[in-house]
mmCIF file of C-alpha atoms in Angstrom:
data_model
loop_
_atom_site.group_PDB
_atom_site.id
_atom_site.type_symbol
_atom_site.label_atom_id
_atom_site.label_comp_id
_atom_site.label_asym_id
_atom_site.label_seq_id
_atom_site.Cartn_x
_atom_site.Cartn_y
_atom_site.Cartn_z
ATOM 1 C CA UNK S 101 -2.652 2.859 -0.610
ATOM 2 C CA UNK S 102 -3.391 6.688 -0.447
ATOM 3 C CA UNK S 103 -1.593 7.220 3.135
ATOM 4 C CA UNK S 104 -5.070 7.664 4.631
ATOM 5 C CA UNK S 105 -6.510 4.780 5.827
ATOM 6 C CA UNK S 106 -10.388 4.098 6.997
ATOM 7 C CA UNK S 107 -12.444 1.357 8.551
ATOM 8 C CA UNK S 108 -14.621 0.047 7.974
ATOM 9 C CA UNK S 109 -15.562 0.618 3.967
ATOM 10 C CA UNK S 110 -19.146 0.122 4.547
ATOM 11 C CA UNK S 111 -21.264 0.266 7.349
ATOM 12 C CA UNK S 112 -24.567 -0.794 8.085
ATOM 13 C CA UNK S 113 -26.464 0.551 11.706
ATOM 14 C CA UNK S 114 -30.166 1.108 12.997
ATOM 15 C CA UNK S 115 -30.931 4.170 14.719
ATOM 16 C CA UNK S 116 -30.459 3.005 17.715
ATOM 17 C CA UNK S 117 -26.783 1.735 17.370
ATOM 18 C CA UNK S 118 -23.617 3.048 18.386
ATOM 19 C CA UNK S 119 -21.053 2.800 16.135
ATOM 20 C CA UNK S 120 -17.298 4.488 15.420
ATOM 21 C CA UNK S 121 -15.461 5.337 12.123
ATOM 22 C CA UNK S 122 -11.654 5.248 12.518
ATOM 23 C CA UNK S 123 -9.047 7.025 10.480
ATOM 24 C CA UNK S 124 -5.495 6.560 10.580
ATOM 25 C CA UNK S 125 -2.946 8.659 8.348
ATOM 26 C CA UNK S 126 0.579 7.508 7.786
ATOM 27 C CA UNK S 127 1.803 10.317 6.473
ATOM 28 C CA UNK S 128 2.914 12.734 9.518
ATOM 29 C CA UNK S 129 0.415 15.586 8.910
ATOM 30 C CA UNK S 130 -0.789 17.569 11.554
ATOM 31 C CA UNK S 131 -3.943 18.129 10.473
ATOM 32 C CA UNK S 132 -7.341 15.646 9.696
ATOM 33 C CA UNK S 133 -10.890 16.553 8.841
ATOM 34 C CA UNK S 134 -13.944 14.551 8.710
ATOM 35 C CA UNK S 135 -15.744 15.311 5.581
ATOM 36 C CA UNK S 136 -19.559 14.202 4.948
ATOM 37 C CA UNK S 137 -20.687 13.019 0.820
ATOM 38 C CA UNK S 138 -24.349 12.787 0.133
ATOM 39 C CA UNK S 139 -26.098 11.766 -3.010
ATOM 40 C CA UNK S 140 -26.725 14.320 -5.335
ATOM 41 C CA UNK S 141 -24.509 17.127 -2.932
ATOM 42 C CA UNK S 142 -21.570 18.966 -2.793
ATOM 43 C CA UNK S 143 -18.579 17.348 -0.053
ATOM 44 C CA UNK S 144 -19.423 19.150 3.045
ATOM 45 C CA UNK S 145 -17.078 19.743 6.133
ATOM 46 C CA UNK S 146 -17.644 18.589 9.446
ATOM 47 C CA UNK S 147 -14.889 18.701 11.862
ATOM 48 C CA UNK S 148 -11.102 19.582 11.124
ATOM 49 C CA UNK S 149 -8.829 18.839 13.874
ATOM 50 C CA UNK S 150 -4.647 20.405 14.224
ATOM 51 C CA UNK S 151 -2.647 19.306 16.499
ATOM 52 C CA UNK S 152 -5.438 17.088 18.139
ATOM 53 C CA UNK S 153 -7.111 20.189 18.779
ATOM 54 C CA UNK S 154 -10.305 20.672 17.300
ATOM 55 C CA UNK S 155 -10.205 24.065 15.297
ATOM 56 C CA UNK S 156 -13.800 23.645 13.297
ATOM 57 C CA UNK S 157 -17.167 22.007 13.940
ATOM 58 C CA UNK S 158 -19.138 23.281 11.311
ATOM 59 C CA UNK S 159 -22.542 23.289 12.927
ATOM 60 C CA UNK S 160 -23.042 19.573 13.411
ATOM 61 C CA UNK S 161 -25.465 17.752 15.193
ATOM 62 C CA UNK S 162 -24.372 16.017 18.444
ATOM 63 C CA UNK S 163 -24.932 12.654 17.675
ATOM 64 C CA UNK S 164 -21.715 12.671 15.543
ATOM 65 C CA UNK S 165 -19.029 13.029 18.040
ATOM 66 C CA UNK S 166 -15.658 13.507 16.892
ATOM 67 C CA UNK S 167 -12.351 11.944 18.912
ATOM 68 C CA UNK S 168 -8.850 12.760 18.212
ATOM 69 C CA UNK S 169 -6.544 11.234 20.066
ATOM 70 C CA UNK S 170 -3.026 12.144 18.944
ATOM 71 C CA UNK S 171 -2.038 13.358 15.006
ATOM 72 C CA UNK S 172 -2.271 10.176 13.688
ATOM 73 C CA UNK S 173 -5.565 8.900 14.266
ATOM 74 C CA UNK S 174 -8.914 10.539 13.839
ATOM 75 C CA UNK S 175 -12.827 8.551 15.026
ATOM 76 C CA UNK S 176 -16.173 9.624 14.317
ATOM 77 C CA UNK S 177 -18.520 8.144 16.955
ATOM 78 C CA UNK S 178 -22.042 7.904 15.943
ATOM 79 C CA UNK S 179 -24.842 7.624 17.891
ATOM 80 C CA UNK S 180 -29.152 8.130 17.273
ATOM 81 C CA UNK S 181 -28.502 8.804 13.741
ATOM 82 C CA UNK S 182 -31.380 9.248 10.778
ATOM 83 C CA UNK S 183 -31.543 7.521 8.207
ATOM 84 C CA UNK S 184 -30.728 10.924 6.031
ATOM 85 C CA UNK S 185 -27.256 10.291 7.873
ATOM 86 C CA UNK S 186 -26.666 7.939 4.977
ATOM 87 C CA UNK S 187 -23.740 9.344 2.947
ATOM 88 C CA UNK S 188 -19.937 8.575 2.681
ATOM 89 C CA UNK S 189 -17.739 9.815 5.037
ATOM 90 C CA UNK S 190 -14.338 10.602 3.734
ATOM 91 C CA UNK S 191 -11.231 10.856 6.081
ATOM 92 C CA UNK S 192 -8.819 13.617 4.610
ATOM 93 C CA UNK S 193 -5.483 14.759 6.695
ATOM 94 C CA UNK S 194 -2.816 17.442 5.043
ATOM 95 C CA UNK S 195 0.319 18.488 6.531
ATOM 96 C CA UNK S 196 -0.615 22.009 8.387
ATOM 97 C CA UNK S 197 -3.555 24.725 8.184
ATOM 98 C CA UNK S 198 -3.860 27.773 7.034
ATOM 99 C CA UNK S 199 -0.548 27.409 4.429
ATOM 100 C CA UNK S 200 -2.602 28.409 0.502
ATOM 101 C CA UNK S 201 -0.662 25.495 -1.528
ATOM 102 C CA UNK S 202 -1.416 22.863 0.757
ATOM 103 C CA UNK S 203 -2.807 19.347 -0.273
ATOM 104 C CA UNK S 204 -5.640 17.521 0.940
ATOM 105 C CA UNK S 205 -4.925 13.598 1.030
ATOM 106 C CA UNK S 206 -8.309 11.579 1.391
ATOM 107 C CA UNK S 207 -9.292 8.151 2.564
ATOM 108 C CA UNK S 208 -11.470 6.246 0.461
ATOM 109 C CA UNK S 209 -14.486 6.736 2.628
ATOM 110 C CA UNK S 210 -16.701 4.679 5.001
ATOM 111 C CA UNK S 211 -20.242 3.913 3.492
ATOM 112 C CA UNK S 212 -22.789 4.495 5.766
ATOM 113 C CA UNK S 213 -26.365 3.296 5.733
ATOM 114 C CA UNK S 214 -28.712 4.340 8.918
ATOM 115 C CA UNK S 215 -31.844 1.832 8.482
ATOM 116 C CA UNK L 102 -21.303 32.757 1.185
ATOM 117 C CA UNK L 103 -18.448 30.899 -1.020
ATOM 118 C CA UNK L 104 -20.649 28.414 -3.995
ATOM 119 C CA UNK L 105 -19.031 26.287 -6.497
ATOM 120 C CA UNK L 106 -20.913 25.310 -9.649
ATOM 121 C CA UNK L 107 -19.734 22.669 -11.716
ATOM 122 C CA UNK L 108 -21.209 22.538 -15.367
ATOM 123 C CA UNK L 109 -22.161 19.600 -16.918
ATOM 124 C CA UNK L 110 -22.915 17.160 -14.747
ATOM 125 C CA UNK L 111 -22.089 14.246 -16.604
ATOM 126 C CA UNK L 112 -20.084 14.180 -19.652
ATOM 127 C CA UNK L 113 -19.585 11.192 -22.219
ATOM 128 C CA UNK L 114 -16.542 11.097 -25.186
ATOM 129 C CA UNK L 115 -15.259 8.683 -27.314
ATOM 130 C CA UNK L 116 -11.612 8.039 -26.512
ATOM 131 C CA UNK L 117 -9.038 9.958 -28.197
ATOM 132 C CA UNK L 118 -11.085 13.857 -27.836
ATOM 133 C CA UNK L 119 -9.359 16.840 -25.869
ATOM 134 C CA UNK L 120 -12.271 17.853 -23.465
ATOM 135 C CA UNK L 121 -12.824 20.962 -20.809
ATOM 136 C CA UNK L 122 -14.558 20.813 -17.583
ATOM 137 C CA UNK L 123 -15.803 23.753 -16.413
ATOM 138 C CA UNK L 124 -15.867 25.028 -12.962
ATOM 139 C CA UNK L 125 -17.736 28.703 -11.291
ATOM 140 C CA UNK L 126 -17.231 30.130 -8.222
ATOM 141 C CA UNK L 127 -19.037 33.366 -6.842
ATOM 142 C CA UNK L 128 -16.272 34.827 -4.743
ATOM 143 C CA UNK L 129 -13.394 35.974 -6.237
ATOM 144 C CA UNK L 130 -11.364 36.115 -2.744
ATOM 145 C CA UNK L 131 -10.020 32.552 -2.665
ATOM 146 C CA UNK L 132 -6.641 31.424 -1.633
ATOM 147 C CA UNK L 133 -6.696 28.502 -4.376
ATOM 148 C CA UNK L 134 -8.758 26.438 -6.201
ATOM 149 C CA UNK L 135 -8.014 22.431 -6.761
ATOM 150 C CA UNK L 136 -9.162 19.722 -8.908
ATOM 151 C CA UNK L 137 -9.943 16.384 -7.581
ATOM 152 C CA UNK L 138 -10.281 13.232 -9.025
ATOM 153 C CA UNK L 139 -12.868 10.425 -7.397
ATOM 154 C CA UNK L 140 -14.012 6.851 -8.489
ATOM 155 C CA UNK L 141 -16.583 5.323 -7.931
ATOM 156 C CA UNK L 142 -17.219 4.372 -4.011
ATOM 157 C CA UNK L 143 -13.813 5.453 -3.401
ATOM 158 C CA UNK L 144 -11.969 8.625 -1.649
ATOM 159 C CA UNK L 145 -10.630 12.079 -3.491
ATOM 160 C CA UNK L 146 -7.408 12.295 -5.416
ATOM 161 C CA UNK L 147 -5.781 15.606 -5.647
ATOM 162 C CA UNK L 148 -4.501 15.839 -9.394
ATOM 163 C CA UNK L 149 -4.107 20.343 -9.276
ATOM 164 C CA UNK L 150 -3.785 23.221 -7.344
ATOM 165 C CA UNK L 151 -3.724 26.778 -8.754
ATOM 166 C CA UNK L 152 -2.667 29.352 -6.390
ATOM 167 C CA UNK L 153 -4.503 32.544 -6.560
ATOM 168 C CA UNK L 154 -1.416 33.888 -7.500
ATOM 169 C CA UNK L 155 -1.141 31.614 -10.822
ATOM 170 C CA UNK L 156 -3.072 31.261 -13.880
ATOM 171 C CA UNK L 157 -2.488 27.703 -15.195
ATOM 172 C CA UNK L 158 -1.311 24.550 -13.487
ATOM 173 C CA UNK L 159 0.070 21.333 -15.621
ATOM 174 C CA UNK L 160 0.515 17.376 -15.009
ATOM 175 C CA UNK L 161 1.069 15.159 -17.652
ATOM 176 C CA UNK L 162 -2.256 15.354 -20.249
ATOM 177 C CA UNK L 163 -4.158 17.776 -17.727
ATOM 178 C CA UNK L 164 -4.117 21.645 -17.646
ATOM 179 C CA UNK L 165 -6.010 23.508 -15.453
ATOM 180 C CA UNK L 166 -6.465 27.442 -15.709
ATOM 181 C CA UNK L 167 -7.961 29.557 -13.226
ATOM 182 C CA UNK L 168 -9.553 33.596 -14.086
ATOM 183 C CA UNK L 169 -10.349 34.535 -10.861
ATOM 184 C CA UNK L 170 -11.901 38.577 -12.333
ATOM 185 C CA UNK L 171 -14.560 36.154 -13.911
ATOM 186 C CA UNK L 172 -14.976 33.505 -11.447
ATOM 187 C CA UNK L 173 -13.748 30.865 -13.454
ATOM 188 C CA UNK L 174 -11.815 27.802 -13.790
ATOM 189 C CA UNK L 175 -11.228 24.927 -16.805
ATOM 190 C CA UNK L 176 -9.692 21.563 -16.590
ATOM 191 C CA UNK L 177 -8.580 20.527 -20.051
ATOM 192 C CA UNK L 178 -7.607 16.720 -20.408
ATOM 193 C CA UNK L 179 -5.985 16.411 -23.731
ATOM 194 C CA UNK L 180 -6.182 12.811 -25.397
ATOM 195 C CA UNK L 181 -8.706 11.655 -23.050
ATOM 196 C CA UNK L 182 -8.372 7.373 -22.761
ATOM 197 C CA UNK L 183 -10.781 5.422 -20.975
ATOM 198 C CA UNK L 184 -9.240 5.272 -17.325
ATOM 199 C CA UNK L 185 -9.937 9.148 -17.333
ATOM 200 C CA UNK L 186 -13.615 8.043 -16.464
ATOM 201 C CA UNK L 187 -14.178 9.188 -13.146
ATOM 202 C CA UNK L 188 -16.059 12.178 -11.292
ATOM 203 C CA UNK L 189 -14.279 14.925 -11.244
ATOM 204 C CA UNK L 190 -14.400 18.267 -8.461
ATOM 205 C CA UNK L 191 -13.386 21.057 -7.978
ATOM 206 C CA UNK L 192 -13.268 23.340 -5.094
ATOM 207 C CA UNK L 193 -11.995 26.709 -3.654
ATOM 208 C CA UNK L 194 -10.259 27.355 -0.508
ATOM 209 C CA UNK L 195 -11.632 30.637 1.367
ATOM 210 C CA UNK L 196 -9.870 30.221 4.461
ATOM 211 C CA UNK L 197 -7.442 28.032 6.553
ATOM 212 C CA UNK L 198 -8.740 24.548 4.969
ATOM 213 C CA UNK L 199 -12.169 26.125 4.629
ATOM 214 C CA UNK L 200 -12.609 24.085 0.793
ATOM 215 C CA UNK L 201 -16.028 24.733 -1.248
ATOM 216 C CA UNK L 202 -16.884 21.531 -3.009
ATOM 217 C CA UNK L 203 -18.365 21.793 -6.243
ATOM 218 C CA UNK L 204 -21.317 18.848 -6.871
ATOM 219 C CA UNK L 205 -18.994 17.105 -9.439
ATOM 220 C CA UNK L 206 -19.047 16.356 -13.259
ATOM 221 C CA UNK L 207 -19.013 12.437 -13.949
ATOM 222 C CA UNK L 208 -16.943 11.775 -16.806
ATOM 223 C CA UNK L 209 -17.280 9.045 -19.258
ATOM 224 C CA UNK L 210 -14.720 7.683 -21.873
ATOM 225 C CA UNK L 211 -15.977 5.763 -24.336
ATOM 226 C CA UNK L 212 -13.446 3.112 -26.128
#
């Protein structure tokens, strides 16, 4: 148990679904990011969140929609997507920004495949 | 524009070698660079972080050094043992939680 907790592990959906990744951390942090792993490319950064404020959204489409309600917990809701969509989304939370030695603590992902 | 090359991309040992991982990056103004660990379908595991400040960071079997005048860092696992298999990353911080993934070597131990 990494602290970082996602659901669900894999995920199947058709483009016309509606679906919602959920991350919880247990670990007090302030802040989480959504992070996006494709096949054959580097982890790329979608949305990092501090304080339930949302301080990045690095130039995502709209049908990922990102929800934070409080510190804790951390929801991707997914909507239209393509099937190039597939990829594992990883969950990450550390305890504040901007601090240089700080530690990223990861989920173990959702598996997503868009049919 | 920050980019993090990781070099091989797969690696395969027999149990018992010392073995370096190498890791580039193109911008030498990072805050720190850290080495992850990942298995197979599962999430990241942070195993070191080398402030920009430092040269070397150690845990246990692993060593990593960071040259930031060349661009460069190593991750040196001495005595390498079969549950070392695993894809390893690297990546370099440029701003507040702004980390640039390298694509990953996948490393092998062979009993």
């Amino acid at each position: 148990e990494t602290g970082v907790t996602q659901t669900p592990r894999h995920l199947v959906m058709g483009m016309t679904n509606k679906k919602s990744l959920k991350c919880e951390q247990h670990l007090g942090h302030n802040a989480m990011y959504w992070y996006k792993q494709s096949a054959k490319k580097p982890l790329e950064l979608m949305f990092v969140y501090n304080f339930k404020e949302q301080t990045e959204n690095n130039s995502v489409p709209s049908r990922f929609s990102p929800e934070c309600p409080n510190s804790s917990h951390l929801f991707l809701h997914l909507h239209t997507l393509q099937p190039e969509d597939s990829a594992l989304y990883l969950c990450a939370s550390s305890q504040d920004l901007g601090a240089t030695n700080e530690k990223l603590f990861f989920g173990s992902g959702t598996q997503l495949s868009v049919l | 524009k920050q980019e993090v090359t990781q070099i091989p991309a797969a690696l395969s040992v027999p149990e018992g070698e010392n073995l370096v991982l190498n890791c580039s990056f193109t911008d030498s103004a990072i805050y720190n660079l850290q080495w992850f660990r990942q298995d197979p379908g599962k999430g990241l595991t942070s195993l070191l972080l080398i402030q920009s400040s430092q040269r070397e960071q150690t845990s246990g079997r692993l060593n990593a050094s960071l040259d930031k005048s060349s661009g460069r860092s190593t991750l040196y696992i001495a005595a390498s043992q079969p549950g070392d298999s695993a894809t390893y990353l690297c990546a370099a911080l440029r701003g507040a939680q702004k980390l640039v993934f390298g694509q990953g070597t996948r490393l092998t131990i062979n009993p």
